[in-house]
């Protein structure tokens, strides 16, 4: 049995992927992880800004790359019937461009996922951020049966806020979050299942190719089903 098949049998999360045309979200194996770590080390944002609550992207190229490695190694095991954290490599034309995450807590009760992501600077400003979020939402709602999805960004993170609005999230308030010792407003966005279903056609047009999901059935069997609404 090939190594990848054995891994998928023992750890179904490793087989999950979603793809449309030249863009794919898939499991971060160690080979891809090294490329992603080096990509992050080359820079994600201007030095004077900080889009993340925890400033992991500050430091030398090696320091940033090692943080990516240790974070991804540590998060792989966070899959249970009640909660999960899925981190996907974003591949554009087969080249690692960034990371797209989906996390859930109290999954069988809430049926809610939260998205988070980053792109290497060479891949920014090309529409990839919007399309990878659409793929993540398709996986969450169509693949996993999510009830709602949330996302957020600091008020001064223009590109991330723009992606959420472009994809069709609705504003859900703002609250202060500590960032490098300062309280900064953080916008929250929400996408209900009903709203996502109303936007599916727009997303399909924007993606420009049929959406292919793999490994979702095996992964779904490892987490609890979301509850039906009363």
CSV table of C-alpha atoms in Angstrom, one decimal:
chain,number,residue,atom,x,y,z
A,1,UNK,CA,0.0,0.0,0.0
A,2,UNK,CA,1.5,3.4,-0.9
A,3,UNK,CA,2.5,5.6,2.0
A,4,UNK,CA,-0.2,8.2,1.2
A,5,UNK,CA,-3.0,5.6,1.2
A,6,UNK,CA,-1.8,4.2,4.6
A,7,UNK,CA,-1.7,7.7,6.0
A,8,UNK,CA,-5.2,8.5,4.8
A,9,UNK,CA,-6.5,5.4,6.3
A,10,UNK,CA,-4.9,6.1,9.7
A,11,UNK,CA,-5.4,9.9,9.6
A,12,UNK,CA,-8.2,10.8,7.2
A,13,UNK,CA,-7.6,14.6,7.5
A,14,UNK,CA,-4.4,14.0,5.4
A,15,UNK,CA,-6.6,13.1,2.4
A,16,UNK,CA,-8.9,16.1,2.4
A,17,UNK,CA,-8.5,18.5,-0.6
A,18,UNK,CA,-10.6,20.9,-2.6
A,19,UNK,CA,-9.7,22.2,-6.0
A,20,UNK,CA,-11.0,24.5,-8.7
A,21,UNK,CA,-8.9,25.0,-11.9
A,22,UNK,CA,-5.4,26.2,-11.0
A,23,UNK,CA,-6.1,26.6,-7.3
A,24,UNK,CA,-6.0,23.8,-4.7
A,25,UNK,CA,-6.2,23.5,-0.9
A,26,UNK,CA,-4.6,20.3,0.4
A,27,UNK,CA,-2.9,18.7,3.3
A,28,UNK,CA,0.4,20.2,4.3
A,29,UNK,CA,3.0,17.3,4.2
A,30,UNK,CA,6.5,18.0,5.3
A,31,UNK,CA,7.8,18.6,1.7
A,32,UNK,CA,5.2,21.3,1.1
A,33,UNK,CA,5.7,22.6,4.6
A,34,UNK,CA,9.3,23.4,4.0
A,35,UNK,CA,8.4,25.5,0.9
A,36,UNK,CA,5.7,27.3,2.9
A,37,UNK,CA,8.1,28.0,5.8
A,38,UNK,CA,10.6,29.5,3.4
A,39,UNK,CA,7.9,31.5,1.7
A,40,UNK,CA,6.8,33.0,5.0
A,41,UNK,CA,10.4,33.8,5.8
A,42,UNK,CA,10.7,35.9,2.7
A,43,UNK,CA,7.9,38.1,4.0
A,44,UNK,CA,4.1,38.3,4.2
A,45,UNK,CA,3.6,42.0,4.9
A,46,UNK,CA,5.4,45.3,5.3
A,47,UNK,CA,7.6,45.6,8.4
A,48,UNK,CA,5.6,48.5,9.8
A,49,UNK,CA,2.2,46.6,9.8
A,50,UNK,CA,1.0,43.5,11.7
A,51,UNK,CA,-2.0,41.7,10.5
A,52,UNK,CA,-1.8,38.9,13.1
A,53,UNK,CA,-2.8,38.8,16.8
A,54,UNK,CA,0.4,37.0,17.6
A,55,UNK,CA,3.3,38.6,15.8
A,56,UNK,CA,4.8,35.3,14.5
A,57,UNK,CA,5.8,36.9,11.2
A,58,UNK,CA,8.3,39.2,12.8
A,59,UNK,CA,12.0,38.2,12.9
A,60,UNK,CA,14.7,36.9,10.6
A,61,UNK,CA,13.8,34.6,7.7
A,62,UNK,CA,14.9,31.6,9.7
A,63,UNK,CA,13.0,32.6,12.8
A,64,UNK,CA,9.8,33.0,10.9
A,65,UNK,CA,10.3,29.8,8.9
A,66,UNK,CA,10.9,27.8,12.1
A,67,UNK,CA,7.7,29.2,13.7
A,68,UNK,CA,5.7,28.0,10.7
A,69,UNK,CA,7.3,24.6,11.0
A,70,UNK,CA,6.6,24.2,14.7
A,71,UNK,CA,3.1,25.6,14.5
A,72,UNK,CA,2.1,23.3,11.7
A,73,UNK,CA,3.7,20.2,13.3
A,74,UNK,CA,1.8,21.1,16.6
A,75,UNK,CA,-1.6,21.6,15.0
A,76,UNK,CA,-1.8,18.4,13.0
A,77,UNK,CA,-3.2,16.3,15.8
A,78,UNK,CA,-6.0,18.7,16.7
A,79,UNK,CA,-8.8,16.6,15.2
A,80,UNK,CA,-11.5,15.0,17.4
A,81,UNK,CA,-15.3,14.5,17.3
A,82,UNK,CA,-15.9,17.8,19.0
A,83,UNK,CA,-13.2,20.1,17.5
A,84,UNK,CA,-10.8,20.2,14.7
A,85,UNK,CA,-8.1,22.4,13.1
A,86,UNK,CA,-7.4,21.8,9.4
A,87,UNK,CA,-4.5,23.7,7.8
A,88,UNK,CA,-4.2,23.5,4.0
A,89,UNK,CA,-1.5,24.4,1.7
A,90,UNK,CA,-2.7,26.8,-1.0
A,91,UNK,CA,-1.3,25.7,-4.3
A,92,UNK,CA,-1.5,27.9,-7.3
A,93,UNK,CA,-0.5,26.2,-10.5
A,94,UNK,CA,1.1,23.6,-8.2
A,95,UNK,CA,3.3,26.2,-6.4
A,96,UNK,CA,2.9,26.7,-2.6
A,97,UNK,CA,1.4,30.2,-2.2
A,98,UNK,CA,0.2,30.3,1.4
A,99,UNK,CA,-2.0,28.6,4.0
A,100,UNK,CA,-5.8,28.4,4.5
A,101,UNK,CA,-7.1,27.2,7.8
A,102,UNK,CA,-10.5,26.0,9.0
A,103,UNK,CA,-11.0,25.5,12.8
A,104,UNK,CA,-14.1,24.5,14.8
A,105,UNK,CA,-14.9,24.2,18.5
A,106,UNK,CA,-18.0,22.6,20.0
A,107,UNK,CA,-18.6,21.3,16.4
A,108,UNK,CA,-21.5,19.0,17.1
A,109,UNK,CA,-23.3,21.8,19.0
A,110,UNK,CA,-22.5,24.9,16.9
A,111,UNK,CA,-21.6,23.6,13.5
A,112,UNK,CA,-19.4,26.7,13.1
A,113,UNK,CA,-16.0,27.1,11.4
A,114,UNK,CA,-13.6,29.9,11.5
A,115,UNK,CA,-11.2,30.7,8.7
A,116,UNK,CA,-7.7,32.1,8.8
A,117,UNK,CA,-5.1,32.5,6.2
A,118,UNK,CA,-1.9,34.0,4.8
A,119,UNK,CA,-0.3,34.4,1.4
A,120,UNK,CA,3.4,35.0,0.5
A,121,UNK,CA,3.9,38.5,-0.8
A,122,UNK,CA,4.7,37.3,-4.4
A,123,UNK,CA,1.2,35.8,-4.5
A,124,UNK,CA,-0.8,38.8,-3.2
A,125,UNK,CA,-2.9,41.1,-5.3
A,126,UNK,CA,-3.8,38.4,-7.8
A,127,UNK,CA,-7.2,37.4,-6.5
A,128,UNK,CA,-5.9,34.2,-4.9
A,129,UNK,CA,-7.1,35.3,-1.4
A,130,UNK,CA,-10.7,35.6,-2.6
A,131,UNK,CA,-10.7,32.3,-4.4
A,132,UNK,CA,-9.1,30.3,-1.6
A,133,UNK,CA,-11.7,31.6,0.8
A,134,UNK,CA,-14.4,30.5,-1.5
A,135,UNK,CA,-12.9,27.0,-1.7
A,136,UNK,CA,-12.7,26.9,2.1
A,137,UNK,CA,-16.3,27.9,2.4
A,138,UNK,CA,-17.4,25.2,-0.1
A,139,UNK,CA,-15.5,22.6,1.8
A,140,UNK,CA,-17.1,23.8,5.1
A,141,UNK,CA,-20.7,24.0,3.9
A,142,UNK,CA,-21.0,21.5,1.1
A,143,UNK,CA,-18.4,19.0,2.4
A,144,UNK,CA,-18.7,19.2,6.2
A,145,UNK,CA,-22.3,20.5,6.6
A,146,UNK,CA,-21.3,23.6,8.5
A,147,UNK,CA,-24.1,25.9,9.9
A,148,UNK,CA,-22.1,29.1,9.7
A,149,UNK,CA,-18.6,30.4,9.1
A,150,UNK,CA,-16.9,33.3,10.7
A,151,UNK,CA,-13.8,35.3,9.9
A,152,UNK,CA,-12.1,38.4,11.2
A,153,UNK,CA,-9.4,41.0,10.6
A,154,UNK,CA,-7.9,44.0,12.3
A,155,UNK,CA,-9.6,47.3,11.1
A,156,UNK,CA,-6.3,48.4,9.5
A,157,UNK,CA,-5.9,45.1,7.5
A,158,UNK,CA,-7.5,46.4,4.3
A,159,UNK,CA,-6.9,43.4,2.1
A,160,UNK,CA,-8.3,40.8,4.5
A,161,UNK,CA,-11.4,42.9,5.2
A,162,UNK,CA,-11.9,43.4,1.5
A,163,UNK,CA,-11.7,39.6,0.8
A,164,UNK,CA,-14.4,39.0,3.5
A,165,UNK,CA,-16.7,41.6,2.0
A,166,UNK,CA,-16.0,40.5,-1.6
A,167,UNK,CA,-16.8,36.9,-0.8
A,168,UNK,CA,-20.1,38.0,0.8
A,169,UNK,CA,-19.7,37.8,4.5
A,170,UNK,CA,-21.9,40.0,6.6
A,171,UNK,CA,-20.5,42.4,9.3
A,172,UNK,CA,-20.9,41.1,12.8
A,173,UNK,CA,-19.5,43.8,15.0
A,174,UNK,CA,-16.0,44.7,16.1
A,175,UNK,CA,-14.1,44.3,19.4
A,176,UNK,CA,-10.7,45.2,20.8
A,177,UNK,CA,-7.9,42.7,20.6
A,178,UNK,CA,-4.4,43.1,22.2
A,179,UNK,CA,-1.8,43.4,19.4
A,180,UNK,CA,1.8,44.1,20.4
A,181,UNK,CA,0.8,45.7,23.6
A,182,UNK,CA,-2.0,47.9,22.1
A,183,UNK,CA,-5.8,47.5,22.0
A,184,UNK,CA,-6.8,47.4,18.3
A,185,UNK,CA,-10.3,47.0,16.9
A,186,UNK,CA,-10.9,43.7,15.2
A,187,UNK,CA,-13.7,43.3,12.7
A,188,UNK,CA,-15.8,40.1,12.8
A,189,UNK,CA,-17.7,38.7,9.8
A,190,UNK,CA,-20.2,35.9,9.5
A,191,UNK,CA,-21.5,33.8,6.7
A,192,UNK,CA,-24.7,31.8,7.3
A,193,UNK,CA,-25.5,28.6,5.4
A,194,UNK,CA,-28.5,30.4,3.8
A,195,UNK,CA,-26.4,33.2,2.6
A,196,UNK,CA,-23.7,30.9,1.3
A,197,UNK,CA,-26.3,29.0,-0.7
A,198,UNK,CA,-27.6,32.2,-2.2
A,199,UNK,CA,-24.0,33.1,-3.3
A,200,UNK,CA,-22.9,29.7,-4.6
A,201,UNK,CA,-23.5,30.7,-8.2
A,202,UNK,CA,-21.5,33.8,-7.8
A,203,UNK,CA,-18.6,31.9,-6.2
A,204,UNK,CA,-18.7,29.2,-9.0
A,205,UNK,CA,-18.4,32.0,-11.6
A,206,UNK,CA,-15.5,33.6,-9.7
A,207,UNK,CA,-13.7,30.3,-9.4
A,208,UNK,CA,-14.1,29.7,-13.1
A,209,UNK,CA,-13.9,25.9,-12.9
A,210,UNK,CA,-15.7,23.0,-11.4
A,211,UNK,CA,-15.0,22.4,-7.7
A,212,UNK,CA,-13.5,19.0,-6.8
A,213,UNK,CA,-13.4,17.7,-3.3
A,214,UNK,CA,-11.6,14.6,-2.1
A,215,UNK,CA,-11.3,12.8,1.2
A,216,UNK,CA,-14.2,14.5,2.8
A,217,UNK,CA,-16.2,11.4,3.5
A,218,UNK,CA,-13.4,9.8,5.4
A,219,UNK,CA,-12.7,12.9,7.4
A,220,UNK,CA,-16.4,13.5,8.2
A,221,UNK,CA,-16.6,10.0,9.7
A,222,UNK,CA,-14.0,11.1,12.4
A,223,UNK,CA,-16.0,14.1,13.6
A,224,UNK,CA,-19.5,14.3,15.0
A,225,UNK,CA,-22.4,15.3,12.8
A,226,UNK,CA,-23.6,18.9,13.2
A,227,UNK,CA,-27.0,19.1,14.9
A,228,UNK,CA,-30.2,19.8,13.2
A,229,UNK,CA,-31.9,23.1,13.9
A,230,UNK,CA,-34.9,22.9,16.3
